[in-house]
Coordinates of C-alpha atoms and ligand atoms in Angstrom, one line a residue:
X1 CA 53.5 -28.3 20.3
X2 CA 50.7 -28.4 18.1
X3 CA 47.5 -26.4 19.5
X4 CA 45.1 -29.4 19.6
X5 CA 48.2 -31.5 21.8
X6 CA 48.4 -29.0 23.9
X7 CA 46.2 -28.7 27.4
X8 CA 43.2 -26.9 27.0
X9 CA 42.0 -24.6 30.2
X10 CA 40.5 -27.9 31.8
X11 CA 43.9 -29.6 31.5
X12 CA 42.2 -31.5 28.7
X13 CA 44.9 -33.3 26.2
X14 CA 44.0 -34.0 22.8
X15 CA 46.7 -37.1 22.1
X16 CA 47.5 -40.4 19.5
X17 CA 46.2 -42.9 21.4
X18 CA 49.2 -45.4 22.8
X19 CA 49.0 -48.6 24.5
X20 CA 48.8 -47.1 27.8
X21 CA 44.9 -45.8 27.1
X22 CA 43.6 -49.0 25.7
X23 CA 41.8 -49.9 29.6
X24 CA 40.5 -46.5 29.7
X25 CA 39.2 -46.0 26.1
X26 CA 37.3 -49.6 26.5
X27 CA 35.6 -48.6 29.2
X28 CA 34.5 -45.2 27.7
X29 CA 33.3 -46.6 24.4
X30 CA 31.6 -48.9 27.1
X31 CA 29.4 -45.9 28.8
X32 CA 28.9 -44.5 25.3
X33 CA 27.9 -47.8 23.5
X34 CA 25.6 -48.3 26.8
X35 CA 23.6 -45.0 26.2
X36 CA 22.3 -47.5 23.3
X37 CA 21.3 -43.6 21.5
X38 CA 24.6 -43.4 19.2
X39 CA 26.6 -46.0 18.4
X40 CA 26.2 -49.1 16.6
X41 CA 27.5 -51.4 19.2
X42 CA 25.7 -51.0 22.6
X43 CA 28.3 -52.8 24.7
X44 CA 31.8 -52.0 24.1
X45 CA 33.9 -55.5 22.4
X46 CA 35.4 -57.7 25.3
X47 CA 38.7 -56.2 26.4
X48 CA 41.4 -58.4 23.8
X49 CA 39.4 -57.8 20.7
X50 CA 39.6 -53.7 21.6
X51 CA 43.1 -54.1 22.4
X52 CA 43.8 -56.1 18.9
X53 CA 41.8 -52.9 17.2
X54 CA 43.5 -50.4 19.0
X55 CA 47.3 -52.1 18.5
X56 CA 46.2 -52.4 14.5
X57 CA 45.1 -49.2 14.0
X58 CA 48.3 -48.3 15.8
X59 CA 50.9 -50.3 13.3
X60 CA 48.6 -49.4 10.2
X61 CA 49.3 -45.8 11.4
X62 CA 45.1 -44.8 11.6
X63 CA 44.5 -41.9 12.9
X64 CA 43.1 -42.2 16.0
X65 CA 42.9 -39.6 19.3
X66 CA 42.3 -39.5 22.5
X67 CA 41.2 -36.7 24.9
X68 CA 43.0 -37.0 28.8
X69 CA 42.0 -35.5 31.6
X70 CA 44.3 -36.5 34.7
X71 CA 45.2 -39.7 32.7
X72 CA 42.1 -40.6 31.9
X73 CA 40.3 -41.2 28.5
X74 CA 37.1 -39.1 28.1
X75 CA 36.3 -39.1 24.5
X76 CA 38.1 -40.5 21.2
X77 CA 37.9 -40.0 17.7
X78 CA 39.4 -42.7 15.2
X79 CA 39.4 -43.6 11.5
X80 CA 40.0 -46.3 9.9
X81 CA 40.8 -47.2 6.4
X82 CA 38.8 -49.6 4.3
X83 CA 40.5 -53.0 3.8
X84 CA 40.1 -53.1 0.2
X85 CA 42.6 -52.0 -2.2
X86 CA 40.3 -50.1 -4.8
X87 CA 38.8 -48.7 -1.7
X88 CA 41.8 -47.5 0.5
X89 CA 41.4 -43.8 0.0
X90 CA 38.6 -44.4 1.9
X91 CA 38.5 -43.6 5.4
X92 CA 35.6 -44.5 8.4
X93 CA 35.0 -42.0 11.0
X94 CA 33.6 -42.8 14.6
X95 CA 34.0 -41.3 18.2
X96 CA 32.6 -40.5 21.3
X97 CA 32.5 -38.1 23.9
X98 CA 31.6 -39.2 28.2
X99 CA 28.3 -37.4 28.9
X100 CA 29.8 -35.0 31.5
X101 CA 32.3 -33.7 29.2
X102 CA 30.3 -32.9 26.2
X103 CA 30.0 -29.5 24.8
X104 CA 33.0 -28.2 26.0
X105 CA 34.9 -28.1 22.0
X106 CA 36.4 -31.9 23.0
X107 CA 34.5 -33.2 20.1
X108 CA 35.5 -30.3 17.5
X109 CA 39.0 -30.3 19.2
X110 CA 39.0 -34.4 18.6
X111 CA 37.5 -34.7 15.1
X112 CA 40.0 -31.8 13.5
X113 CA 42.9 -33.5 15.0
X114 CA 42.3 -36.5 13.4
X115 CA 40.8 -35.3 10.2
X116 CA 44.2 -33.3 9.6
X117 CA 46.1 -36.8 10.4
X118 CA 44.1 -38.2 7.8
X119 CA 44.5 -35.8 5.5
X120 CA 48.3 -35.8 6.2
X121 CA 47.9 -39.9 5.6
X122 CA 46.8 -39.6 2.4
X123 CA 43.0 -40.1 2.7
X124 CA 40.8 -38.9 0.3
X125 CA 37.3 -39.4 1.6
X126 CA 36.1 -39.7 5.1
X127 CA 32.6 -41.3 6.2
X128 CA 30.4 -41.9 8.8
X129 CA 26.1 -42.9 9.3
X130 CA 25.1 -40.9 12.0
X131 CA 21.4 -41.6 13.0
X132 CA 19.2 -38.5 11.9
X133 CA 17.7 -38.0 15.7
X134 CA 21.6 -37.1 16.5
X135 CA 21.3 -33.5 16.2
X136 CA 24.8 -32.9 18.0
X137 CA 26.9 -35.0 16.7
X138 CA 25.2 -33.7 12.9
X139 CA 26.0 -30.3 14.1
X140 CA 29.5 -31.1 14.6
X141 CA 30.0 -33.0 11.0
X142 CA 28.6 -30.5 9.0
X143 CA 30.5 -27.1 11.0
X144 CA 33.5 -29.5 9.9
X145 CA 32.7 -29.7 6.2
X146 CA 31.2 -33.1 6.1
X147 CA 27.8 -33.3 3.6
X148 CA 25.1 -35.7 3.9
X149 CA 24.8 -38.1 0.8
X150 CA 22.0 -40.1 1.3
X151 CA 19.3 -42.0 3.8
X152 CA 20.0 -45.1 5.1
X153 CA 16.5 -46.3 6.1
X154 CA 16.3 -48.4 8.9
X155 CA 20.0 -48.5 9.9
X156 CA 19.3 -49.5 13.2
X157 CA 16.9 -51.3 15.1
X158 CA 17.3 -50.6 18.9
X159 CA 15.6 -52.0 21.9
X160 CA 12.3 -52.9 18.9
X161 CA 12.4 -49.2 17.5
X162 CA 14.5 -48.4 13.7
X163 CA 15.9 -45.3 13.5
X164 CA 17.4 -44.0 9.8
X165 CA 21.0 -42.7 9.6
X166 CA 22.3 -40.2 7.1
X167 CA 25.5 -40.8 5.4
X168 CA 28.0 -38.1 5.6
X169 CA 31.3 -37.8 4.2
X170 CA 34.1 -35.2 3.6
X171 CA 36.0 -34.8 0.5
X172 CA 39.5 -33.3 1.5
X173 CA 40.1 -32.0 -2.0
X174 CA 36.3 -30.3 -2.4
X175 CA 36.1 -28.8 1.3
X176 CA 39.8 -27.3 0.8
X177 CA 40.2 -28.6 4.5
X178 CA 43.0 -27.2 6.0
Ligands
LIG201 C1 28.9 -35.9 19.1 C2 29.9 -35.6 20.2 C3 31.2 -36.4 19.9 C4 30.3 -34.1 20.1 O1 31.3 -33.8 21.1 P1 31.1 -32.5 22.0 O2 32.4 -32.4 22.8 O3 29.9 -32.6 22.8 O4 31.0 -31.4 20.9 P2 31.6 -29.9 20.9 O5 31.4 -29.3 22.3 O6 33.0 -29.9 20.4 O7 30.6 -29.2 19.9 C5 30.9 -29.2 18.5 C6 30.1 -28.2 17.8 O8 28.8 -28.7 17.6 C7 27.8 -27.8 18.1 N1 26.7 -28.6 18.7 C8 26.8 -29.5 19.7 N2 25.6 -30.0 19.9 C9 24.7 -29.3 19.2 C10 23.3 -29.4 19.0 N3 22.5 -30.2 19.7 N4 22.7 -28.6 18.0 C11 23.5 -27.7 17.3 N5 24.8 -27.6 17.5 C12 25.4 -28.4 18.4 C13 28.5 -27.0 19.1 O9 27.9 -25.7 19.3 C14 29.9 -26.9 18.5 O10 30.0 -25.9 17.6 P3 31.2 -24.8 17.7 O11 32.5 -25.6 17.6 O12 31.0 -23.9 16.5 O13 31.0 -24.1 19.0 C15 29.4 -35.9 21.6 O14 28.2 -35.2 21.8 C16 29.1 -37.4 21.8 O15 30.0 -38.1 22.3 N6 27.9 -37.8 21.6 C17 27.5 -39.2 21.8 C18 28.3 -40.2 20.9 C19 28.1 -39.9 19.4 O16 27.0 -39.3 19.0 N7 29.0 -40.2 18.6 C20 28.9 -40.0 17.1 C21 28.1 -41.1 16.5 S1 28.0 -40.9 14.7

């Protein structure tokens, strides 16, 4: 079994998500989204449209993980290829951990597993914006070779205050990611 499928100490499973998760993983990227600190949507997308994501990313075979514990979903990490032809080598990175499970290696465990799917699917280039007050989540991108390319000023404008993001991304052939 691969080490990041496998249980952790916790009884924490790092697995593809399946149709069986797609209740559970709504309702986490619900309490995430509803920090309003991270992610660009701050209520998770009524229950059909995340099912309709989930099922495409799915049959387009994107990479995209899950983290059980006791059956239920407690953080994710997906990436999804742009739609556009002279852009498909291109992949987008987002994911999420619940507050109470945070800093226990879900994250790093998540974010490898599906970086080494990607690379295995041919990706050449992964990306994210993360906003620049997101020290953790930064931390996490740059131990796993991502590199900040630019500012985007303004990204965000939540509850009347704009917060910049930094564009990252990760270069499979330049980081000799393994
Ligand atoms: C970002 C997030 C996914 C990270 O998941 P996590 O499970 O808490 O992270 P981990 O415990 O795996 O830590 C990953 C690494 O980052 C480091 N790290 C975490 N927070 C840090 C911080 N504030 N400063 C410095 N390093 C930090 C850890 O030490 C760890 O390094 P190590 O593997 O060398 O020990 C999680 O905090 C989260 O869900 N945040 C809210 C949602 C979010 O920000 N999503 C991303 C939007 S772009």
């Amino acid at each position: 079994m691969d080490a990041a499928a496998s249980p952790d100490t916790l009884g924490i499973r790092i697995e593809p998500i399946a149709a069986v998760h797609i209740d559970n993983f709504h309702r986490t990227l619900d309490v995430v989204a509803r920090e309003k600190k991270y992610l660009s949507m701050l209520e998770a997308p009524p229950l059909p449209q995340t099912r309709e994501f989930v099922m495409g990313m799915i049959a387009k075979g994107n990479p995209q993980f899950v983290a059980t514990a006791e059956g239920e979903v407690v953080g994710w990490c997906d990436i999804s290829r742009h739609f556009f032809p002279s852009r498909a080598h291109r992949g987008r990175l987002g994911m999420g951990v619940l507050p109470a499970y945070r800093g226990r290696g879900l994250g790093r465990r998540l974010i490898e597993t599906a970086l080494k799917a990607a690379q295995e699917a041919g990706f050449v280039r992964v990306e994210l914006d993360v906003y620049e007050d997101n020290a953790g989540a930064i931390a996490l991108y740059e131990k796993v070779g991502f590199a900040p390319e630019g500012i985007v000023r303004r990204a965000a404008c939540i509850d009347g205050r704009f917060i910049d993001a930094i564009s990252m991304a990760l270069l499979f052939d330049e980081r000799g990611f393994s």
